[in-house]
Coordinates of C-alpha atoms and ligand atoms in Angstrom, one line a residue:
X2 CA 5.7 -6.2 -52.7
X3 CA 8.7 -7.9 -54.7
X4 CA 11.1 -5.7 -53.8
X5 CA 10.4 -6.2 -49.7
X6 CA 10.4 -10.1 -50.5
X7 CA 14.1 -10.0 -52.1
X8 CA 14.7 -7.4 -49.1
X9 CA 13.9 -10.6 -46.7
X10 CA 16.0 -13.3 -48.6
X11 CA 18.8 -10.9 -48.6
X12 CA 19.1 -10.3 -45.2
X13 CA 18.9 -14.5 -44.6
X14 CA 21.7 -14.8 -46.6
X15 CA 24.8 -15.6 -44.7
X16 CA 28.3 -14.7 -46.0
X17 CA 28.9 -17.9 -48.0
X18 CA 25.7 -16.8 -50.1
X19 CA 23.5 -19.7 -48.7
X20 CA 20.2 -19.1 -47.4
X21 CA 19.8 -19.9 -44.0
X22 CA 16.4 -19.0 -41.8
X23 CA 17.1 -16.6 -39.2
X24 CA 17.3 -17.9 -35.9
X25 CA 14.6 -16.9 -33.2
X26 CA 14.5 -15.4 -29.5
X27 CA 11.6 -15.0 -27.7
X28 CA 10.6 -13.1 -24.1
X29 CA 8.6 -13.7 -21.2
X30 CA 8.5 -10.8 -19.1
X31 CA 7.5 -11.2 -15.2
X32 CA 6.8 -7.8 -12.9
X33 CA 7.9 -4.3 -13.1
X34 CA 8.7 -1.5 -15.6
X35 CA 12.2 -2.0 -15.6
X36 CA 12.2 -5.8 -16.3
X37 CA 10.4 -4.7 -19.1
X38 CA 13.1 -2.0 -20.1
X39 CA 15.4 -5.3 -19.2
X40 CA 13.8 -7.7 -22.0
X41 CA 13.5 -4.4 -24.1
X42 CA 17.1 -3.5 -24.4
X43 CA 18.2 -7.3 -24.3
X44 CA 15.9 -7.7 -27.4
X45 CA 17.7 -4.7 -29.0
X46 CA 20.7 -7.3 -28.7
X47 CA 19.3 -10.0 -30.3
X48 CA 17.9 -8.3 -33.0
X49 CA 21.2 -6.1 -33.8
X50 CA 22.9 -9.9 -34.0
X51 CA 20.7 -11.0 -36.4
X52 CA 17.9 -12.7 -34.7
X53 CA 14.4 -12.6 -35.1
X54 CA 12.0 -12.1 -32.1
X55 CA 8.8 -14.3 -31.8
X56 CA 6.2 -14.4 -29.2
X57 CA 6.4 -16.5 -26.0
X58 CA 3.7 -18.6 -27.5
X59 CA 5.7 -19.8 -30.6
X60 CA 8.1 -22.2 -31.1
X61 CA 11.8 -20.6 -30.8
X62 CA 15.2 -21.2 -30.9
X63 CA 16.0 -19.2 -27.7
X64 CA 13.5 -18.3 -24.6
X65 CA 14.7 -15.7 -22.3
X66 CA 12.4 -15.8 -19.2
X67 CA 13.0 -12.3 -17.2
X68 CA 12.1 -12.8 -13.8
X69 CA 10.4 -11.0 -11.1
X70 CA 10.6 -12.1 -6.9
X71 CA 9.0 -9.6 -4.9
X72 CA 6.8 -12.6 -4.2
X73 CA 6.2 -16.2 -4.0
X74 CA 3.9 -15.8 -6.2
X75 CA 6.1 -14.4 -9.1
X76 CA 8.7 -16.9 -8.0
X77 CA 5.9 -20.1 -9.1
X78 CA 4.7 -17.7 -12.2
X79 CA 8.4 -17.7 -13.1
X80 CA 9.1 -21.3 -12.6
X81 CA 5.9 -21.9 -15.0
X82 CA 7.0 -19.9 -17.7
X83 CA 10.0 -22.4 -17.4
X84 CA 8.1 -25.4 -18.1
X85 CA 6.2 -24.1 -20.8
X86 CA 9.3 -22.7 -23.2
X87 CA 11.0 -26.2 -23.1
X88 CA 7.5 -27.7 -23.5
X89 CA 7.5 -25.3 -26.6
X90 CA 10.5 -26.2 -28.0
X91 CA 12.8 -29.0 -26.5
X92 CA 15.5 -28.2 -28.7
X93 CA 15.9 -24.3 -27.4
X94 CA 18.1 -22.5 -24.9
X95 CA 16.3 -21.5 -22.2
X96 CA 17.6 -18.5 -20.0
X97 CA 16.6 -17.0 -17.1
X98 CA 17.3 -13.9 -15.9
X99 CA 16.4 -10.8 -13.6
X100 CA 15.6 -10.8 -9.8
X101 CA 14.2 -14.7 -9.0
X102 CA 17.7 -15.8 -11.2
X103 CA 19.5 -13.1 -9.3
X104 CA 18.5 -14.0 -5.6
X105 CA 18.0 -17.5 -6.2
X106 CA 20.8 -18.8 -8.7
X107 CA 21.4 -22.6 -7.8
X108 CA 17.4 -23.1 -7.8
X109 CA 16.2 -22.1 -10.8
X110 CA 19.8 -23.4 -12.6
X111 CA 18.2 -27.2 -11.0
X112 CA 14.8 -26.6 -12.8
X113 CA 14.5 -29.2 -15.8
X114 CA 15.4 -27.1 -18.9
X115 CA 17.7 -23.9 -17.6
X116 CA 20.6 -24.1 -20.3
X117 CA 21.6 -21.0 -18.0
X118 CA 21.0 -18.1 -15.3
X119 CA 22.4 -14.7 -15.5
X120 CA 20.7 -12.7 -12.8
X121 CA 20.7 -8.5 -13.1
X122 CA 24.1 -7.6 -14.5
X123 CA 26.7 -8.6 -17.5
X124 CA 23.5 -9.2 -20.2
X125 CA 25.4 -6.5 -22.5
X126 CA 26.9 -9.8 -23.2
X127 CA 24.5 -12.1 -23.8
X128 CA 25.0 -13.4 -27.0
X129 CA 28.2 -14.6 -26.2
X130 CA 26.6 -16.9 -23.6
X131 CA 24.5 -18.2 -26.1
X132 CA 27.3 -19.2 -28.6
X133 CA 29.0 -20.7 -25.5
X134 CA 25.7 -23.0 -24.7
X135 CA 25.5 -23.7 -28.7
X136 CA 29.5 -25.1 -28.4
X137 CA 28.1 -27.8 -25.9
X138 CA 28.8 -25.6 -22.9
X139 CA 25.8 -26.6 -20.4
X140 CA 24.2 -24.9 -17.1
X141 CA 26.0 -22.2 -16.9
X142 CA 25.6 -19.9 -13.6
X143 CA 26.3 -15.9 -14.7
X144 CA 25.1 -14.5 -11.9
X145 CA 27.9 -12.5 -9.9
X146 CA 27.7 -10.9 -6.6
X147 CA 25.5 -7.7 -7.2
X148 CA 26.5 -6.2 -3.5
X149 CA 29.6 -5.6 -5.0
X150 CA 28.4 -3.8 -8.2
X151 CA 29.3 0.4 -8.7
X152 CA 28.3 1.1 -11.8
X153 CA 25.1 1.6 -14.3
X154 CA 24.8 -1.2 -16.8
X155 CA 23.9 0.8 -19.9
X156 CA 21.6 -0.9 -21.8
X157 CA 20.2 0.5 -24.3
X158 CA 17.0 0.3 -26.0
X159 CA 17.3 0.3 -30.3
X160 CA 14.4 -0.6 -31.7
X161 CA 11.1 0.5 -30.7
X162 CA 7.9 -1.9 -31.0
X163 CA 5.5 1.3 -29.7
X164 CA 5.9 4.6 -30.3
X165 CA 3.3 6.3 -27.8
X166 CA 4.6 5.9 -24.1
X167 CA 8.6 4.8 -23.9
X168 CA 9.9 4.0 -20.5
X169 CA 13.7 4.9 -19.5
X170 CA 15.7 3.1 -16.8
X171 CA 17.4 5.6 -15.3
X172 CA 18.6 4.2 -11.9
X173 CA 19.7 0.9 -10.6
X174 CA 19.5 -1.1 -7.1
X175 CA 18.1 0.1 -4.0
X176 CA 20.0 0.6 -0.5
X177 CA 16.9 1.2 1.5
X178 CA 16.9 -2.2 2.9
X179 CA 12.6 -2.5 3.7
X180 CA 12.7 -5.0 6.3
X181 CA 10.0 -7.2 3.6
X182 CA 11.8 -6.1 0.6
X183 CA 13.8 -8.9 -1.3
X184 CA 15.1 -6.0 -4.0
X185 CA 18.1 -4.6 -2.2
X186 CA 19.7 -8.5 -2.5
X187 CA 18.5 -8.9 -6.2
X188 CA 19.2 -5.4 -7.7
X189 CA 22.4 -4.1 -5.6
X190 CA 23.2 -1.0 -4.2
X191 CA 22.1 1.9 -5.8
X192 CA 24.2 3.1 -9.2
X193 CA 22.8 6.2 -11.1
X194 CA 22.4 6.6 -15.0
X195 CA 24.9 9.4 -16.4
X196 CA 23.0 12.2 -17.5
X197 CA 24.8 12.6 -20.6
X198 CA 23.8 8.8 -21.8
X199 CA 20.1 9.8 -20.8
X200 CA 19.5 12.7 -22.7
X201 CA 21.3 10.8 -25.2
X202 CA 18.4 8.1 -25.2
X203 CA 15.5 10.7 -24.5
X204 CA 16.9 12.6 -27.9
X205 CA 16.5 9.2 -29.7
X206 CA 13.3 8.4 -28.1
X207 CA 12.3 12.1 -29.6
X208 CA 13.8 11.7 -32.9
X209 CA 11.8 8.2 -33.1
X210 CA 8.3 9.5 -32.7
X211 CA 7.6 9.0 -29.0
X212 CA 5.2 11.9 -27.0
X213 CA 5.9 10.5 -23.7
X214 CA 8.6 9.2 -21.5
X215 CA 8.7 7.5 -18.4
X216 CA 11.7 8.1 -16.1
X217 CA 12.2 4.9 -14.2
X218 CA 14.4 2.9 -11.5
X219 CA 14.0 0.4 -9.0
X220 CA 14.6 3.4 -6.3
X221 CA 13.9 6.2 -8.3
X222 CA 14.0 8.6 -5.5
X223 CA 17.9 7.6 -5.1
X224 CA 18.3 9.0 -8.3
X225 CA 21.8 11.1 -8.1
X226 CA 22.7 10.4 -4.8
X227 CA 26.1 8.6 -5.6
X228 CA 27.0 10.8 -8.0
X229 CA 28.2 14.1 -7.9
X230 CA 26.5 17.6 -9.7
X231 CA 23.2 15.6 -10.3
X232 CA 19.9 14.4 -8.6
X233 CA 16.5 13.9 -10.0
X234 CA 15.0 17.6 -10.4
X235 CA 17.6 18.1 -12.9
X236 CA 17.2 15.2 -14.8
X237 CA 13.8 16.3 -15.1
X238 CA 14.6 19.4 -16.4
X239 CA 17.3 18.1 -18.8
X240 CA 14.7 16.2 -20.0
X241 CA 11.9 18.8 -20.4
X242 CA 14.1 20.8 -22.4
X243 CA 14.4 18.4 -25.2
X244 CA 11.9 19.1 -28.4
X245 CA 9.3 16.5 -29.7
X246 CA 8.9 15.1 -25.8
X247 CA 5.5 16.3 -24.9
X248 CA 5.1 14.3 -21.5
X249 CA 7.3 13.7 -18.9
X250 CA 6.0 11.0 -16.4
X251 CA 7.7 9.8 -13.2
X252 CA 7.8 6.4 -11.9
X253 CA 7.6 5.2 -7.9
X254 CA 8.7 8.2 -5.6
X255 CA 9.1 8.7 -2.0
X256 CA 7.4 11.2 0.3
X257 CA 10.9 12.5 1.1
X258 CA 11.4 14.2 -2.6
X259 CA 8.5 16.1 -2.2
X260 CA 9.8 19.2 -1.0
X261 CA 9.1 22.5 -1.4
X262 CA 11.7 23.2 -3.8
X263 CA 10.9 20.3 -6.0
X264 CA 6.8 21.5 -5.9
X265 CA 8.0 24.5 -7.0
X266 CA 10.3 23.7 -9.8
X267 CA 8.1 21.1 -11.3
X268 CA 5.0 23.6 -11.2
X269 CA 7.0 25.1 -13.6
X270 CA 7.4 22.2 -15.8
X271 CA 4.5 22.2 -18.2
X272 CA 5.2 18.5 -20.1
X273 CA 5.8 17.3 -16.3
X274 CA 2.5 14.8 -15.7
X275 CA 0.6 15.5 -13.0
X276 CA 1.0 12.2 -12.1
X277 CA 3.0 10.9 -9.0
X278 CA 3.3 7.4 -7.3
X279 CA 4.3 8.2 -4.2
X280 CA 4.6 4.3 -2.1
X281 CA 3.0 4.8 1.3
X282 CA 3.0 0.6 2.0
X283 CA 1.2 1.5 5.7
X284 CA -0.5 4.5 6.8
X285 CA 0.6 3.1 10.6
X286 CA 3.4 4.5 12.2
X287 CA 3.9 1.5 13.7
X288 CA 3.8 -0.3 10.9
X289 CA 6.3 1.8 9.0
X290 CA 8.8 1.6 11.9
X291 CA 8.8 -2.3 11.7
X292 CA 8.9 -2.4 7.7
X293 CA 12.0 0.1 8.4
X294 CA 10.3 2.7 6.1
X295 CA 11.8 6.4 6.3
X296 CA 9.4 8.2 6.6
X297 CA 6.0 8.7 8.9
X298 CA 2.2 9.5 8.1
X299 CA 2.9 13.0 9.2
X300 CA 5.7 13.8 6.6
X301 CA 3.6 11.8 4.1
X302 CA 0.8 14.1 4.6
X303 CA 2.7 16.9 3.9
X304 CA 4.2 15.7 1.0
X305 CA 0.9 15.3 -0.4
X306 CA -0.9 18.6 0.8
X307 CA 2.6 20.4 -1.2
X308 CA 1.3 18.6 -4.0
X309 CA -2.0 19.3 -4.1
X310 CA -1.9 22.6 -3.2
X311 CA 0.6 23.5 -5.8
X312 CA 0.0 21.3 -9.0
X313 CA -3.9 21.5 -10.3
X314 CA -5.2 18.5 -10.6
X315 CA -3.1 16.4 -9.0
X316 CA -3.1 12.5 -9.2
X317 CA -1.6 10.8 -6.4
X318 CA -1.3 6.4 -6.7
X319 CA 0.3 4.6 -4.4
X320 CA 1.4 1.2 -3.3
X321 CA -0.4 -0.4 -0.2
X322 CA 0.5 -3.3 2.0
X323 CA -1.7 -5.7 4.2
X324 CA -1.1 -8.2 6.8
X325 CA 2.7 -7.2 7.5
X326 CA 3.9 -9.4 10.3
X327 CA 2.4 -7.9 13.8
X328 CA -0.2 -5.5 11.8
X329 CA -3.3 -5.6 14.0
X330 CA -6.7 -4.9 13.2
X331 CA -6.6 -1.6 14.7
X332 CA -3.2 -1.0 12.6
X333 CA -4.7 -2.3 10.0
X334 CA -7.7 0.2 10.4
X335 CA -5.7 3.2 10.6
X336 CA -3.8 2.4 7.5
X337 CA -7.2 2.0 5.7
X338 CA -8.4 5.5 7.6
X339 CA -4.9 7.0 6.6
X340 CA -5.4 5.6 2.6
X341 CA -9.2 7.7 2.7
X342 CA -7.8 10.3 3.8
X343 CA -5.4 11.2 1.6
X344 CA -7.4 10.7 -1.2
X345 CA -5.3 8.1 -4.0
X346 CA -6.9 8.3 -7.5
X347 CA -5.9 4.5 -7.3
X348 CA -4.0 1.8 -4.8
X349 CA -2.0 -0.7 -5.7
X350 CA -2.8 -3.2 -3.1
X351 CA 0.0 -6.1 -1.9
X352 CA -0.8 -9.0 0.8
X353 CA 2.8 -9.5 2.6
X354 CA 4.7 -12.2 1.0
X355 CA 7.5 -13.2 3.3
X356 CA 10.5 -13.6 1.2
X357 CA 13.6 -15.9 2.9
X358 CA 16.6 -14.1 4.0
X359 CA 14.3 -10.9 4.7
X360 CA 14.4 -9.6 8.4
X361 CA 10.3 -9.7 8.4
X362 CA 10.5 -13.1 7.3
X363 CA 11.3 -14.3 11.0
X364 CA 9.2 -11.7 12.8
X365 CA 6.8 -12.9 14.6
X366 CA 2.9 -12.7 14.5
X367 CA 3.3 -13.4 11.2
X368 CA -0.9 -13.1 9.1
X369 CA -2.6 -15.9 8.0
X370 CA -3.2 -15.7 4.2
X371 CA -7.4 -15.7 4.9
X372 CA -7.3 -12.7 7.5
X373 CA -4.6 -10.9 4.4
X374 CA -7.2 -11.8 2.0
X375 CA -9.4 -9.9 3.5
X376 CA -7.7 -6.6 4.3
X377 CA -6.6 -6.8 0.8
X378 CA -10.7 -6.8 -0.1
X379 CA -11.3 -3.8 2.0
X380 CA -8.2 -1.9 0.6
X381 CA -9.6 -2.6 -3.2
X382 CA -12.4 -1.9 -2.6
X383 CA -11.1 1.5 -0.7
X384 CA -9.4 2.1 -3.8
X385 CA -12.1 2.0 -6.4
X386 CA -14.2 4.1 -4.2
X387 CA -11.3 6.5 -4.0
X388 CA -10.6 5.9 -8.1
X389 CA -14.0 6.8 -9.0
X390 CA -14.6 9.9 -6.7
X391 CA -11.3 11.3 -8.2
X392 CA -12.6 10.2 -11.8
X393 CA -16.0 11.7 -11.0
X394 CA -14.1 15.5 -10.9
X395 CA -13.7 15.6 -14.3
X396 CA -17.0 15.0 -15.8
X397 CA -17.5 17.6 -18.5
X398 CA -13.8 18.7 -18.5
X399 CA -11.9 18.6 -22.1
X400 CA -8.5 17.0 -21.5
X401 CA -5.6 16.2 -23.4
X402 CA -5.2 12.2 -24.5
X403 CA -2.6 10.7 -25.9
X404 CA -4.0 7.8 -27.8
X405 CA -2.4 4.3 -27.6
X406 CA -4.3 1.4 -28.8
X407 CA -7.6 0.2 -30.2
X408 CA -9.7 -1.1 -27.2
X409 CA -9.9 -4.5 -27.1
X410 CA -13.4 -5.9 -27.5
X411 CA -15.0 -2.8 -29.0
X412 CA -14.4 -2.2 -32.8
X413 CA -14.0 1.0 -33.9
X414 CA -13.1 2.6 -30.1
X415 CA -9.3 4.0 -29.0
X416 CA -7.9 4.2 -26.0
X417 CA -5.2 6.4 -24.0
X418 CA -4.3 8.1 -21.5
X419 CA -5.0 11.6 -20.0
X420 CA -1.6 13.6 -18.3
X421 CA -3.3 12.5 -15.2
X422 CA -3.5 8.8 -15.7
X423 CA -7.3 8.9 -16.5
X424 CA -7.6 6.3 -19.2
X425 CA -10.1 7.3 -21.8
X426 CA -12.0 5.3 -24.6
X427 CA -13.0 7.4 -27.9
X428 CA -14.5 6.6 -31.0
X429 CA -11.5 6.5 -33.6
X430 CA -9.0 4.0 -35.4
X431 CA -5.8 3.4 -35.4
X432 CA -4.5 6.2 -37.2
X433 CA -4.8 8.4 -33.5
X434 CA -2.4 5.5 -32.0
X435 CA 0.3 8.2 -30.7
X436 CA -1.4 11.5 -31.5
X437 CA -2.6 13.5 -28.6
X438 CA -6.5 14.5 -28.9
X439 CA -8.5 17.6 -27.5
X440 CA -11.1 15.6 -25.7
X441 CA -14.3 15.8 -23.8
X442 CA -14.8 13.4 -20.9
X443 CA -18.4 12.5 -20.4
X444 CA -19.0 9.7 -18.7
X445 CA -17.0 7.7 -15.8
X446 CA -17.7 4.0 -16.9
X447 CA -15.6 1.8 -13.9
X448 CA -12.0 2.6 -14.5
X449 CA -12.5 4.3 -17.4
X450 CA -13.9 7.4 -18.8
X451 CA -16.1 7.6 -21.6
X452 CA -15.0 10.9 -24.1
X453 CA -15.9 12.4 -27.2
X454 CA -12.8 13.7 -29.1
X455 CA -13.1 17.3 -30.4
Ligands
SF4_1 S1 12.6 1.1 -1.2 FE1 12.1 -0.6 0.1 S2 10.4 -1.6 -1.0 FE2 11.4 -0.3 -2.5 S3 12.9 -1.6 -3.6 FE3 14.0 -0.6 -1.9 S4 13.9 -2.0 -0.2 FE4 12.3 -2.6 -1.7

């Protein structure tokens, strides 16, 4: 106990031998998987330069506020987290970056508080920015033109605050232009990881403990595509081949990767989840063709009978939207129709957000939000009907579980995750966080399953 005390004071000292307290950064994180790889990496930045990291809640000497703007609504939760870091701590630097800092630069820079923006590229150099706001340097706008950005920012990820599920940003930007989509402005075109820095970080991952990765990007399915010699099935196998990774999960895909050849080799693939996300966003032709989606129902179908015909036990999620400018009732109906018949193990349901600058923005027949309510209450409740049918299959079945966290709520239970996203609660501690369990599922209890371990 001594010794780790002296350990602290040690590291507070500075080079003149003084003791000063470290100084503090802190993270709020808004929407997907690769802001959270964002604040993640950034975080490794901090901490390698000395700083401590705190929660959101605490008082700190900087806040970094990673934004999200696939919606309005992630636009106000942004501008809230704001408020309440200089409410925190008047004194601190507030920055904000990602997607809503990105698209929206000279907005959130007017917002009482912003010391700075900095958007979706250059935070490699971060700190620097902060020593220029601490010289009396004020408002500064970072963001640059991301239309004009070729290459991969590597950002890596060095310290590790779980060691169950690590997710790895892989690809960046999308060039798919969805005619609702605000990403393809905020992210850039696309830019693809080099394979040689991923295995890199997928060996480290290993090395540090971690069972499971996630291979992610904003258009994952674009994975390759600008580069020469590569593409996503052999990223995947790269990846497979690496000891100590037991699961390999895949983030958002397309229909269009699904082809035969890709079935085949992942079949093969035995720490390949039998998990896919594959986005569907309308099962209306009509519908697709407006939202300027590439594919149809038909080759969506397909996509999904090559899965389930060739990978046992299949989980197939999906993102759904409702009330897209011009979607009738009988659209509406035949995405619903479309969703049942296919099957999901879950939907991720979005009511249309019209985002400015967007081509669907100014189409007309534009939803009212009471009519998009309720599509959205049909689709959910599509979506636990599907979630628990699919559930329902593997009552009695011993599964593999990798273990993440004590439930919340219920001492003396653990929680985790089958290879096919089932999420399982078992009696057990803490010492089964990150250990994969033999265990029988018993009893389907709403969105999760009930199971004994063996
Ligand atoms: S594929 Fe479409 S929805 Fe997905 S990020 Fe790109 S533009 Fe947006």
């Amino acid at each position: 106990m001594e010794d780790n005390y002296n350990e602290i004071i040690d590291e507070n000292l500075n080079n003149d031998g003084i003791y000063r307290k470290k100084k503090t950064v802190s993270f709020h994180t808004l929407g997907c998987k690769v802001n959270q790889y964002e604040s993640e990496a950034v975080s490794s930045i901090f901490e390698k330069n000395g700083y401590e990291v705190v929660s959101f809640e605490q008082d700190s000497d900087v806040y970094i506020i990673n934004t999200c703007t696939v919606t309005n609504l992630s636009d106000r939760k942004s501008r809230q987290a704001i408020r309440k870091a200089k409410k925190t701590n008047p004194n601190s630097i507030v920055i904000v970056m990602g997607c809503y800092a990105q698209t929206s630069s000279e907005e959130v820079l007017k917002i009482p508080g912003v010391d700075m923006v900095i958007g979706t590229k250059d935070r490699s150099r971060i700190i620097e920015y902060v020593e220029r706001i601490e010289s009396g340097e004020c408002r500064i706008n970072a963001v640059d033109n991301i239309m004009v950005s070729g290459t991969f920012e590597e950002l890596k990820l060095s310290t590790y605050k779980e060691r169950t599920r690590a997710y790895l940003k892989i690809q960046e930007g999308c060039s798919q232009f969805c005619s609702y989509c605000i990403i393809p402005y905020a992210r850039g075109p696309i830019r693809s990881r080099k394979p040689d820095d991923i295995i890199e970080e997928v060996k480290h991952l290993a090395e540090s403990g971690f069972l499971e990765i996630v291979l992610t990007g904003i258009h994952l399915a674009s994975f390759g595509r600008e580069i020469k010699d590569t593409n996503l099935l052999d990223i995947i196998k790269k990846t497979h081949s690496i000891d100590g990774i037991k699961r390999i999960r895949l983030g958002s895909l397309e229909p269009t990767t699904i082809t035969e050849e890709f079935v085949d080799a992942v079949g093969r693939l035995p720490k390949l989840c039998p998990h896919f996300h594959l986005s569907l966003q309308s099962g209306c032709d009509k519908t697709l063709a407006e939202m300027n989606r590439k594919y149809r129902t038909d080759e969506y179908r397909k996509s999904v009978e090559l899965l389930k015909n060739n990978i046992p036990d299949v989980a197939i999620t999906t993102d759904l939207m409702v009330g897209f400018p011009g979607e009738t009732e009988e659209d509406f109906l035949m995405s619903r129709d479309f969703a049942e018949e296919i099957g999901f193990s879950k939907i991720h349901v979005f009511k249309y957000s019209p985002r400015k600058g967007t081509p669907a923005a100014v189409m007309k027949n534009q939803i009212g939000p009471e009519e998009k309510e309720r599509r959205s209450e049909i689709m959910l409740d599509l979506s636990d009907e599907l979630e628990k049918k699919y559930m329902e299959g593997f009552v009695g079945r011993n599964m593999e579980v990798l273990y993440e966290q004590e439930m919340q709520g219920k001492e003396g239970y653990i929680e985790g995750l089958t290879k096919n996203y089932i999420r399982v609660m078992a009696k057990g501690d803490s010492n089964l966080k990150g250990k994969l369990m033999e265990t029988k599922l018993y009893k389907v209890n709403g969105t999760l399953f009930e199971g004994n371990i063996i």
